[in-house]
mmCIF file of C-alpha atoms in Angstrom:
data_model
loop_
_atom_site.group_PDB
_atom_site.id
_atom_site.type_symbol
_atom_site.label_atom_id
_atom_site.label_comp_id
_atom_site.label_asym_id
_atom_site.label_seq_id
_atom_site.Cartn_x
_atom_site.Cartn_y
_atom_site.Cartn_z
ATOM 1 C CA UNK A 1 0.000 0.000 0.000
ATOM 2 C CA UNK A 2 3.316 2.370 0.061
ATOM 3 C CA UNK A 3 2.705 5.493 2.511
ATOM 4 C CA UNK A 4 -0.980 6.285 2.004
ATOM 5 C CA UNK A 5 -4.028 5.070 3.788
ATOM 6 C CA UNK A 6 -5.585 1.922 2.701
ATOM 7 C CA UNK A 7 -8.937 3.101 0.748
ATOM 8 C CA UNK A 8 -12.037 -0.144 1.359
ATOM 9 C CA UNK A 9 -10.844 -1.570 -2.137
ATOM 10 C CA UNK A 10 -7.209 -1.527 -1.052
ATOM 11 C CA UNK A 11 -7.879 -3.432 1.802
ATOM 12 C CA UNK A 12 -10.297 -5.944 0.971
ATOM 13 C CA UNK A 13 -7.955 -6.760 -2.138
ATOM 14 C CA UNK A 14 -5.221 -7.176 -0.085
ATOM 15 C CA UNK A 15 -6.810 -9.768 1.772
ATOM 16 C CA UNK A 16 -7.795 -12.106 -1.615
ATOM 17 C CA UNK A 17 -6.436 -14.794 -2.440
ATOM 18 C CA UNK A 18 -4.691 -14.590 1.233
ATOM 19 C CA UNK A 19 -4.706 -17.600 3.763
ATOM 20 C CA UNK A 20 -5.711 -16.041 7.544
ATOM 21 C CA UNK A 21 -6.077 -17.301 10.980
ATOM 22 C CA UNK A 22 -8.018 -15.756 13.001
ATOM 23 C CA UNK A 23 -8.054 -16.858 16.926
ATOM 24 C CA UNK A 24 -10.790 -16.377 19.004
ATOM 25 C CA UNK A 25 -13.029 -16.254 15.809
ATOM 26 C CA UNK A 26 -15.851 -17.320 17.088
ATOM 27 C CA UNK A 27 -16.397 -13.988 18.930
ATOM 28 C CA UNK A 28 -18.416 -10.733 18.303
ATOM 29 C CA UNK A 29 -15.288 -9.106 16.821
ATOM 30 C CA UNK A 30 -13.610 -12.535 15.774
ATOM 31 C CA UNK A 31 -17.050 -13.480 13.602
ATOM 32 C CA UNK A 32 -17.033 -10.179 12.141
ATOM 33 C CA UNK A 33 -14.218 -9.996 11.103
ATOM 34 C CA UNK A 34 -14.414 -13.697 9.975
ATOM 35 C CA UNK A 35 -16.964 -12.765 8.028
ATOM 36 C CA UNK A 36 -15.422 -9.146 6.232
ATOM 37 C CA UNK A 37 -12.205 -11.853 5.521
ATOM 38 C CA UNK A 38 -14.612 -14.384 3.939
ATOM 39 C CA UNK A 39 -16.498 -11.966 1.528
ATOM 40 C CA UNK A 40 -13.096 -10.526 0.441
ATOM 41 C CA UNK A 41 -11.785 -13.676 -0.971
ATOM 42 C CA UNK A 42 -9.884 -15.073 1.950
ATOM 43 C CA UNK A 43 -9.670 -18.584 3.332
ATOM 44 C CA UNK A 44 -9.803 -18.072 6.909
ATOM 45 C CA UNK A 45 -9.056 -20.594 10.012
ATOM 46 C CA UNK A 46 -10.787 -19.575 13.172
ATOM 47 C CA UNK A 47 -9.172 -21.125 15.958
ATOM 48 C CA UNK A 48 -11.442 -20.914 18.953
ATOM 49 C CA UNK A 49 -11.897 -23.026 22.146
ATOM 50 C CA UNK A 50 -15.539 -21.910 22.576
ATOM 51 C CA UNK A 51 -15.251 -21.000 26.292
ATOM 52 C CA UNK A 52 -16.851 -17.582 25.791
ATOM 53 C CA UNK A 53 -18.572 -18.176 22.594
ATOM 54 C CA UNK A 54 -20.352 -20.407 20.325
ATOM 55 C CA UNK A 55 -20.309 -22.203 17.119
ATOM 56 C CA UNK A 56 -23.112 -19.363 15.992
ATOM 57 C CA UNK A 57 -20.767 -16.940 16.284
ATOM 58 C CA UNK A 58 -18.787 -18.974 13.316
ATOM 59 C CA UNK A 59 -19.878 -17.476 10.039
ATOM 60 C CA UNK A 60 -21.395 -20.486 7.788
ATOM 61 C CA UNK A 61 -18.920 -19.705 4.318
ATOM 62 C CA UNK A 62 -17.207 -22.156 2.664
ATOM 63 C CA UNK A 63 -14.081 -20.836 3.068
ATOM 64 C CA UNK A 64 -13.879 -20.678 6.838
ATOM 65 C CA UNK A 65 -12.217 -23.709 8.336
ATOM 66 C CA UNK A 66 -13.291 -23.838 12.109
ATOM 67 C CA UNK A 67 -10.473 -25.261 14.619
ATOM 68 C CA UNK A 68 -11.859 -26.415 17.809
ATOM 69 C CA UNK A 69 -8.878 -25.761 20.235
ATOM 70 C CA UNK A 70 -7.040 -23.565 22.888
ATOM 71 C CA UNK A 71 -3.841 -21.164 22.004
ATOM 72 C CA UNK A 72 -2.329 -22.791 24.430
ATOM 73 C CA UNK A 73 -2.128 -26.276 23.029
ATOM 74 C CA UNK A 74 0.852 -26.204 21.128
ATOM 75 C CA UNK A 75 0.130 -29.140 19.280
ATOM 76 C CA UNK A 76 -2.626 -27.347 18.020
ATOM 77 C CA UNK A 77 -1.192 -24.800 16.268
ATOM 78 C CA UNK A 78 1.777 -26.578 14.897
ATOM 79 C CA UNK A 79 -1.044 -28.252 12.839
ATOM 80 C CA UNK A 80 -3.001 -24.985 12.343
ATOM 81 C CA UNK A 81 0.140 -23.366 11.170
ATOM 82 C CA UNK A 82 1.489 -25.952 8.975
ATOM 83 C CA UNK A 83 -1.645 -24.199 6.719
ATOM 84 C CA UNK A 84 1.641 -20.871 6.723
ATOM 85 C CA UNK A 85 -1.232 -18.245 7.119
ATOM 86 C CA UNK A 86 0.286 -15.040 5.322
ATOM 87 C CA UNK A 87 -1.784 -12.765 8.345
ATOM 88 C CA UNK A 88 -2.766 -13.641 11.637
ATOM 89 C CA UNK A 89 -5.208 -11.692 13.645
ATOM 90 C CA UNK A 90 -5.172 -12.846 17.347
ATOM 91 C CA UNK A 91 -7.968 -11.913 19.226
ATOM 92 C CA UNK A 92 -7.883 -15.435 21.755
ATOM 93 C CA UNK A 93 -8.035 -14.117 25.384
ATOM 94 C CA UNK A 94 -9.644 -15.026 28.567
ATOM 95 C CA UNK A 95 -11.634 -11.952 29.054
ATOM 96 C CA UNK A 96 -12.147 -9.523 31.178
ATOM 97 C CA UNK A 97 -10.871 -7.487 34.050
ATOM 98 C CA UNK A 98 -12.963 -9.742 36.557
ATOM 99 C CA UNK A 99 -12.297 -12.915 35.017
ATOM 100 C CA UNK A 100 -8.635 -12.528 35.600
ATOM 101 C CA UNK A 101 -9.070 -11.618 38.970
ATOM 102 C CA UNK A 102 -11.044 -14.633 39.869
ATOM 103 C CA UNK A 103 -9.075 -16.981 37.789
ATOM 104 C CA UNK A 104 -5.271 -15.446 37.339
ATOM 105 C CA UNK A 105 -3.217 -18.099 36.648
ATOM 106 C CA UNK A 106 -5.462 -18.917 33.447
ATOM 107 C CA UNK A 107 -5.248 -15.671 32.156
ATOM 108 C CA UNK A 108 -1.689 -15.618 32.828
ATOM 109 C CA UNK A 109 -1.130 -19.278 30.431
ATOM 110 C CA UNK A 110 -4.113 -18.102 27.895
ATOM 111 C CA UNK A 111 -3.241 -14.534 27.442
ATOM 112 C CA UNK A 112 0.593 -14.868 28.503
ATOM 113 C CA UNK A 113 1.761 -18.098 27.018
ATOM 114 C CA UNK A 114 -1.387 -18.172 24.340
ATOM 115 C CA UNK A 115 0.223 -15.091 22.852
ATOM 116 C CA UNK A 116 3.834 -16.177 22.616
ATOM 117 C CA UNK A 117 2.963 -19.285 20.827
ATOM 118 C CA UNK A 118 0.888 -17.892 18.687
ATOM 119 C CA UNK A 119 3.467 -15.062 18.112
ATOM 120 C CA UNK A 120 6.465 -18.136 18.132
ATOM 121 C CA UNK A 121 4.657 -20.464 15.351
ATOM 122 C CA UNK A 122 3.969 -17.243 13.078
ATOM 123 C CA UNK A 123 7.720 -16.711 12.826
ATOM 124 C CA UNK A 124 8.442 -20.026 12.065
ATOM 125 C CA UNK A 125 6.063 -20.614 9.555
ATOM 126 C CA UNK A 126 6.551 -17.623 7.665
ATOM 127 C CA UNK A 127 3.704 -15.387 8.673
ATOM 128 C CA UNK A 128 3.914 -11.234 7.026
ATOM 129 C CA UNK A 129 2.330 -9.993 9.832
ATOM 130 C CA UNK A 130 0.449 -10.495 13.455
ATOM 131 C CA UNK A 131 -2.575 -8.262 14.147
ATOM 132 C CA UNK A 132 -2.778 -8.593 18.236
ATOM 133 C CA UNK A 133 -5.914 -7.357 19.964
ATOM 134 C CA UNK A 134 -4.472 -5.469 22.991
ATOM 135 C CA UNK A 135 -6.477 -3.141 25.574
ATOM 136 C CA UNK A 136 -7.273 0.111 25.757
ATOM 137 C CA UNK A 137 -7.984 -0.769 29.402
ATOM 138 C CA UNK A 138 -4.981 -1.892 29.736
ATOM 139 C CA UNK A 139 -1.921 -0.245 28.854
ATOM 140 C CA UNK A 140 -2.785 3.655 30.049
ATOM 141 C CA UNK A 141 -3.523 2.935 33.364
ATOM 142 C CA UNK A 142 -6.139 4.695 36.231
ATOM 143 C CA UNK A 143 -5.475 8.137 35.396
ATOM 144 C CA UNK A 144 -4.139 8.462 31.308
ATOM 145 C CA UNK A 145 -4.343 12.434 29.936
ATOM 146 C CA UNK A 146 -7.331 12.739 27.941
ATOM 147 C CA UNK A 147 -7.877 11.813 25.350
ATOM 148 C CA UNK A 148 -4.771 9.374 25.247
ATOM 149 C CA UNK A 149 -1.947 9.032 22.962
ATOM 150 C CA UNK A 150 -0.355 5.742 21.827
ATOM 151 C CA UNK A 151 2.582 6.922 23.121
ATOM 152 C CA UNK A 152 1.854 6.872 26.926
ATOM 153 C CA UNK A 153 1.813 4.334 28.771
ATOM 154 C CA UNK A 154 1.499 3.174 32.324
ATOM 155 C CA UNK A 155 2.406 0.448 34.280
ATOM 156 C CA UNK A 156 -0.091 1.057 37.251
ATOM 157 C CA UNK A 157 -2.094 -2.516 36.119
ATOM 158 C CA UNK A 158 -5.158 -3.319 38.344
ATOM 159 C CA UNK A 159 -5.897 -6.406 37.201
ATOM 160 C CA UNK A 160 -4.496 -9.617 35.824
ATOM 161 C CA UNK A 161 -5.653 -9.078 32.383
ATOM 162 C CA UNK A 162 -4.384 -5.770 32.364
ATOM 163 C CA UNK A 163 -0.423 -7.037 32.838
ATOM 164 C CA UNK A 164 -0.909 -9.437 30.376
ATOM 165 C CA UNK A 165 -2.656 -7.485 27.570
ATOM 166 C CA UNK A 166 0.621 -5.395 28.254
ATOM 167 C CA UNK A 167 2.631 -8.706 28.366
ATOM 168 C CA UNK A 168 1.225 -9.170 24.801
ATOM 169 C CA UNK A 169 2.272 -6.174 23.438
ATOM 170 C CA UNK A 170 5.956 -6.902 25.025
ATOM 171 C CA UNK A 171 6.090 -9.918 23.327
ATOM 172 C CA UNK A 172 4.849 -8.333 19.881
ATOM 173 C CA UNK A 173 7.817 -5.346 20.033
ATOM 174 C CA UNK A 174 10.291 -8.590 21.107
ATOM 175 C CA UNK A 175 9.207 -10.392 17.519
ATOM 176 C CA UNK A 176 9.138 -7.709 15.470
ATOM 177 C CA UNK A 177 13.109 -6.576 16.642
ATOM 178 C CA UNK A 178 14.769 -9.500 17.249
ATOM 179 C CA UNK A 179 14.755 -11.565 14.512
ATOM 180 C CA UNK A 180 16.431 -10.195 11.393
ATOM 181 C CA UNK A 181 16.090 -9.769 7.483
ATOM 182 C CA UNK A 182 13.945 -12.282 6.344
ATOM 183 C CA UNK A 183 12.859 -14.149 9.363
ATOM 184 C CA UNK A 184 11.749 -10.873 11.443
ATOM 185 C CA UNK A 185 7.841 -10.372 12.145
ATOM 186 C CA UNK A 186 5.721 -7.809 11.475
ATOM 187 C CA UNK A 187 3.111 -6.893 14.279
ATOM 188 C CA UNK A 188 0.465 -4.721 14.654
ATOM 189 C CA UNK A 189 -0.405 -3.714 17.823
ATOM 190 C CA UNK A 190 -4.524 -2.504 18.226
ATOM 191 C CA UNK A 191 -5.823 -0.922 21.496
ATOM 192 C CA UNK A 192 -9.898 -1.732 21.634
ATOM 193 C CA UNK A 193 -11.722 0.286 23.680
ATOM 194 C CA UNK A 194 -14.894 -0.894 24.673
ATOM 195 C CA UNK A 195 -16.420 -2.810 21.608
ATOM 196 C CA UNK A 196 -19.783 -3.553 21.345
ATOM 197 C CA UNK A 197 -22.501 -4.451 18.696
ATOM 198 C CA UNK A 198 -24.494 -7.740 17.519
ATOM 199 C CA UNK A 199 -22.832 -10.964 18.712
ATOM 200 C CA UNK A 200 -21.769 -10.324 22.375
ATOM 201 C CA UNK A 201 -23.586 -12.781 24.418
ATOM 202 C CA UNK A 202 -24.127 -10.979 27.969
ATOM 203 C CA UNK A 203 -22.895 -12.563 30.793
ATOM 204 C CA UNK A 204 -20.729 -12.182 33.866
ATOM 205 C CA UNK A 205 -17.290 -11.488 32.615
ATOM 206 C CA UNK A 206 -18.974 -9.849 29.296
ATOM 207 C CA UNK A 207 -19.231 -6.223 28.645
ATOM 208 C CA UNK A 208 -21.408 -3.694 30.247
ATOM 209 C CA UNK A 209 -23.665 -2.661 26.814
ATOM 210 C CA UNK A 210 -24.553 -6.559 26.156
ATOM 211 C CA UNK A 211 -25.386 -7.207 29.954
ATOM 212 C CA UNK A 212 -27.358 -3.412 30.103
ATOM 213 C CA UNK A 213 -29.535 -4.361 26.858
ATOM 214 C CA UNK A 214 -30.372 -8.169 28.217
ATOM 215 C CA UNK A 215 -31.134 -6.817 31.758
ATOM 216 C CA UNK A 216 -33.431 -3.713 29.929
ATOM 217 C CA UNK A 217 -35.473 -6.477 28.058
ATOM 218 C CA UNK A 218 -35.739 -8.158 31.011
ATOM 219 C CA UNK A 219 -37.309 -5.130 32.879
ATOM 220 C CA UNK A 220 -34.492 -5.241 35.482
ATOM 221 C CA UNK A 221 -32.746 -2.345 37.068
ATOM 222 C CA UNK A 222 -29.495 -1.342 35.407
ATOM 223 C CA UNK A 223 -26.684 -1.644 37.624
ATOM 224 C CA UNK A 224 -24.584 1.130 37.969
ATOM 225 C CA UNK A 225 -21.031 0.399 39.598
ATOM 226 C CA UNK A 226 -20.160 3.814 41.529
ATOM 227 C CA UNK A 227 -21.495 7.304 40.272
ATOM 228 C CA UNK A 228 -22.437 7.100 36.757
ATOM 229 C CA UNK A 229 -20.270 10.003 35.968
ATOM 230 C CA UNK A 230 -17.618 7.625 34.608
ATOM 231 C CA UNK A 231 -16.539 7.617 31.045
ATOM 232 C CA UNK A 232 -16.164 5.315 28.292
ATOM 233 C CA UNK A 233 -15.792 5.536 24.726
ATOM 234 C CA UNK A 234 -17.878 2.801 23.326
ATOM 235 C CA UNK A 235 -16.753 1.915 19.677
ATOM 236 C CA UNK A 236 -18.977 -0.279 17.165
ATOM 237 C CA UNK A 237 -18.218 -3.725 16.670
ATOM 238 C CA UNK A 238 -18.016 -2.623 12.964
ATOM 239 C CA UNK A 239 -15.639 0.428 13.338
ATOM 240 C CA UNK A 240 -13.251 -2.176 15.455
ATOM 241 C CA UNK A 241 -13.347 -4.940 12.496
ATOM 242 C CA UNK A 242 -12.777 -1.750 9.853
ATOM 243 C CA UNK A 243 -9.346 -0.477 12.060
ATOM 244 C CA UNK A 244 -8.315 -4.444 11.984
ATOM 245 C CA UNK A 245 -8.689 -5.160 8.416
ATOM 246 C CA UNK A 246 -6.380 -1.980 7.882
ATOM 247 C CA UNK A 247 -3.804 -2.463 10.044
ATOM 248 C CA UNK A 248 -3.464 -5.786 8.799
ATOM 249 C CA UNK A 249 -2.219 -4.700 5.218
ATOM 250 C CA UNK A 250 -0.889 -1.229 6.000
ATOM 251 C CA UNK A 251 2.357 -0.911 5.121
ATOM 252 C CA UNK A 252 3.311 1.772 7.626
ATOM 253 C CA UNK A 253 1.609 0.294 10.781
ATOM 254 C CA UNK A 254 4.584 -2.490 10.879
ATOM 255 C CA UNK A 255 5.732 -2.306 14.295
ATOM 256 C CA UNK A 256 2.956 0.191 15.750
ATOM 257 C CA UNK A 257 0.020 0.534 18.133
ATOM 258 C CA UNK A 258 -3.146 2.109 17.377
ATOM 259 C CA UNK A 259 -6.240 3.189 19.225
ATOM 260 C CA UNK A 260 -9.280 2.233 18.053
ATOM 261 C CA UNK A 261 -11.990 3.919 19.429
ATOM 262 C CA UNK A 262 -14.947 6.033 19.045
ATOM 263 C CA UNK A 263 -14.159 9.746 19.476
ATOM 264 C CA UNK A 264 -17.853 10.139 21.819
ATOM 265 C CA UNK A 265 -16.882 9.946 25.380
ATOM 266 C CA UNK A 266 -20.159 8.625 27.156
ATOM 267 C CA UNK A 267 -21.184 8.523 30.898
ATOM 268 C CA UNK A 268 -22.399 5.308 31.981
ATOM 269 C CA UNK A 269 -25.500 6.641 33.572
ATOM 270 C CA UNK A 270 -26.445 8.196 30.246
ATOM 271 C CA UNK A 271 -26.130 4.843 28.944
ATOM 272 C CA UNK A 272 -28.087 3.241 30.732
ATOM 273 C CA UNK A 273 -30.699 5.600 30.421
ATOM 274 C CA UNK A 274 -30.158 5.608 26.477
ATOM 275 C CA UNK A 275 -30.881 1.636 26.586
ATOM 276 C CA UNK A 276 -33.876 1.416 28.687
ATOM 277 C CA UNK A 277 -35.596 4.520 26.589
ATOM 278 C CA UNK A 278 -34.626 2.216 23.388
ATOM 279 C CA UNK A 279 -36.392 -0.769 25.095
ATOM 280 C CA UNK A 280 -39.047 0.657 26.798
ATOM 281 C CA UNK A 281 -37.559 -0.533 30.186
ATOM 282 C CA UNK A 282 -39.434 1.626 33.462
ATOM 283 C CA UNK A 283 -36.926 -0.085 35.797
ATOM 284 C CA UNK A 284 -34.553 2.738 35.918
ATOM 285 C CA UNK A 285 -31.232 2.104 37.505
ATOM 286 C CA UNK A 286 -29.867 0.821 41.061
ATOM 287 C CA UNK A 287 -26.118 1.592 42.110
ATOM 288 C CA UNK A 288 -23.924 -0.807 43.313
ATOM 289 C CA UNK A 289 -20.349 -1.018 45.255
ATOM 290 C CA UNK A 290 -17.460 -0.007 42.571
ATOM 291 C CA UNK A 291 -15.518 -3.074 41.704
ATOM 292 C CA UNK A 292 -11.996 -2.684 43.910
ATOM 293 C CA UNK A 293 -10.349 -3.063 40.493
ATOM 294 C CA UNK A 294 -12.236 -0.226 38.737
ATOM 295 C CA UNK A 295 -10.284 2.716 39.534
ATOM 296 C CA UNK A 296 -10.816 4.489 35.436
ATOM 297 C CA UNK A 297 -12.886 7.171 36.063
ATOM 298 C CA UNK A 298 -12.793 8.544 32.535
ATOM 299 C CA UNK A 299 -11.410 6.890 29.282
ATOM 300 C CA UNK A 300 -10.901 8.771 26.280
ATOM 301 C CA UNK A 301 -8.275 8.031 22.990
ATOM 302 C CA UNK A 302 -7.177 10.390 20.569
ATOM 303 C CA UNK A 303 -7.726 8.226 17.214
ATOM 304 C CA UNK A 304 -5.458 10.979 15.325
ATOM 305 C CA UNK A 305 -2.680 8.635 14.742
ATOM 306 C CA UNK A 306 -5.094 5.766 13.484
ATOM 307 C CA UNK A 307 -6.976 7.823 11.113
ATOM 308 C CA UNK A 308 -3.903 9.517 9.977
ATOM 309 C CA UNK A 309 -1.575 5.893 9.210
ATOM 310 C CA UNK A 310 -4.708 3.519 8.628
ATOM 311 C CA UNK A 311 -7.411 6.071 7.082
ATOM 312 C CA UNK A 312 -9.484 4.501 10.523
ATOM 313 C CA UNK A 313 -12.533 6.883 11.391
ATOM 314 C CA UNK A 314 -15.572 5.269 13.606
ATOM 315 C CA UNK A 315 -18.614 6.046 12.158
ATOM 316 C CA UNK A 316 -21.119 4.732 13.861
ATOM 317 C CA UNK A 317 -22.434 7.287 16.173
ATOM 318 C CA UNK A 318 -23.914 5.200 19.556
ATOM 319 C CA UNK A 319 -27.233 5.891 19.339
ATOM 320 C CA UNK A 320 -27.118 4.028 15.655
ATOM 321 C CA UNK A 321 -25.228 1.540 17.470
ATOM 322 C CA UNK A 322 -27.402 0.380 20.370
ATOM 323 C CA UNK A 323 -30.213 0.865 17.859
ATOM 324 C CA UNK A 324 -28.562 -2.006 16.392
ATOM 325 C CA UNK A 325 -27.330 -3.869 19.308
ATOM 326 C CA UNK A 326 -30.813 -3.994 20.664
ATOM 327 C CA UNK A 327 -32.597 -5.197 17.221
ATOM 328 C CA UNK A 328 -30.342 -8.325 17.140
ATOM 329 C CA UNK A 329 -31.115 -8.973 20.829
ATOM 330 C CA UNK A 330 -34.733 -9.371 19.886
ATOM 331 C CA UNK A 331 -34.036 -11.186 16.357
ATOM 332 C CA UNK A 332 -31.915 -13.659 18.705
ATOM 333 C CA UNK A 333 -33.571 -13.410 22.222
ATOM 334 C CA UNK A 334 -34.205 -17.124 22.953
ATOM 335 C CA UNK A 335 -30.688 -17.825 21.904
ATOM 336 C CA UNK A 336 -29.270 -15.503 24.046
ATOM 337 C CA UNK A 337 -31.133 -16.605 26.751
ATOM 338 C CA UNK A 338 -29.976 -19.570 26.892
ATOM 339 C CA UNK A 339 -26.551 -18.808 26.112
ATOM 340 C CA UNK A 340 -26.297 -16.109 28.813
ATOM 341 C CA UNK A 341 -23.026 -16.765 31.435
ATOM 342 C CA UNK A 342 -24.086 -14.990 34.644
#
């Protein structure tokens, strides 16, 4: 792609013809993106070992190969890799903040080791680049400026997940300098902050939007953990798939990190109250105990560097989103319901 941003038809071109694996595929971002990979001409291998998502999430094309499996079984990607993938987009993790702090020595091997061999077999089998879902969470710690640059970072980690979403990105600078000429790595490194959309199964270690819209068409009270006055910025499942696809064939992104985000900072009390207006929900809200681990009072990226290497904008403004969000809830409520991990 030389210099320039990527245009739609740059990117999806560069992805035809292409082998891809794609770990934790099964997910709301991993089946999207499946899917965008699919319908631009790639043969795709989701490797995914289902423990926070389903085969639904799989899109149904015959070029997607599904791979039952763990990124920790090293077996299992020696075979997977034998396939020598020209792009890898690893978004296998045990998610999320609370998960890891119930359960830390798992998130350590999945999100720790996981990455390494993932990271380790793309090397050896010849792999142009590694797209690696990091954190936006993650690497700016409690108190980041707003809105945050790439190029702070903070090592004040709260949680489990957070040190090893930061591990991951260690590991990604480590491949991409130390081997040389030929055999070196390129990796991408992708901040998320706060995806949402169709696909996210609500649950107990799942996101706040999915577990707000469930709860809402429930008629239950939306849970507010401390004030309400705390920020996120709550980017589209589509806008996150978009900023993938493009740092995966940018030439200039080799060896970066990127925010991708949606430039609407959003209180959490004014989401809730967006969500149970969408679904008619008269429960209102009840406020809980802050989590000990929840000490981000705000979160806000500057997506200046993304837009300006990648072309990345997000476009969908939240109200379209939710909109969205809450349609495929009801197009897929008895699923859900029984698919719900609280």
């Amino acid at each position: 792609m030389g210099e320039r941003t990527a245009t739609v038809a740059d990117m999806m071109q560069g992805y035809k013809d292409r082998r891809i694996i794609v770990t934790g595929g099964a997910g709301a971002i991993g089946g999207s993106l499946t899917a965008a990979l699919a319908d631009a001409g790639a043969e795709v291998i989701v490797v995914d070992d289902l423990s926070s998502s389903s085969r639904r999430g799989i899109p149904a094309r015959s070029n997607v190969r599904f791979v039952e499996g763990s990124v920790v079984d090293d077996g299992l990607l020696a075979e997977v890799f034998r396939e020598r993938p020209s792009h890898v987009f690893h978004l296998a993790a045990l998610f999320a903040n609370q998960n890891s702090v119930d359960n830390p020595e798992r998130d350590l091997e999945v999100n720790g080791l996981g990455t390494l061999r993932v990271l380790q077999h793309a090397q050896r089998s010849g792999a142009q680049r590694v797209v690696f879902a990091s954190s936006g969470c993650a690497v700016y710690g409690s108190d980041p400026p707003r809105p945050v640059h790439e190029d702070y970072v903070a090592l004040d980690v709260h949680t489990p997940y957070q040190a090893t979403k930061l591990l991951g990105e260690l590991y990604c600078n480590y491949f991409s300098s130390h081997f040389p000429g030929q055999q070196g790595l390129s990796t991408v490194r992708v901040r998320l902050f706060n995806s949402y959309g169709p696909g996210e199964v609500p649950g107990r270690y799942r996101n706040v939007i999915p577990n707000f819209v469930y709860l809402a068409l429930r008629g239950e009270p939306l849970p507010i953990t401390g004030t309400g006055g705390e920020t996120r910025s709550f980017t589209y499942v589509g806008d996150i798939v978009d900023g993938l696809l493009r740092a995966g064939v940018t030439a200039a992104a080799s060896g970066e990190a990127f925010n991708l985000a949606s430039d609407e900072e959003t209180a959490i009390l004014d989401l809730a109250r967006a969500i149970n207006e969408m679904t008619g929900n008269g429960a209102g809200v009840r406020f809980v105990e802050r989590r000990a681990w929840d000490t981000q009072r705000r979160r806000a990226a500057s997506t200046d560097k993304a837009r300006r290497v990648l072309g990345f904008d997000a476009r969908t403004g939240l109200h379209e989103g939710l909109a969205r969000t809450v349609a495929w809830f009801r197009e897929h409520w008895a699923e859900i319901q029984a698919e719900a991990r609280f």
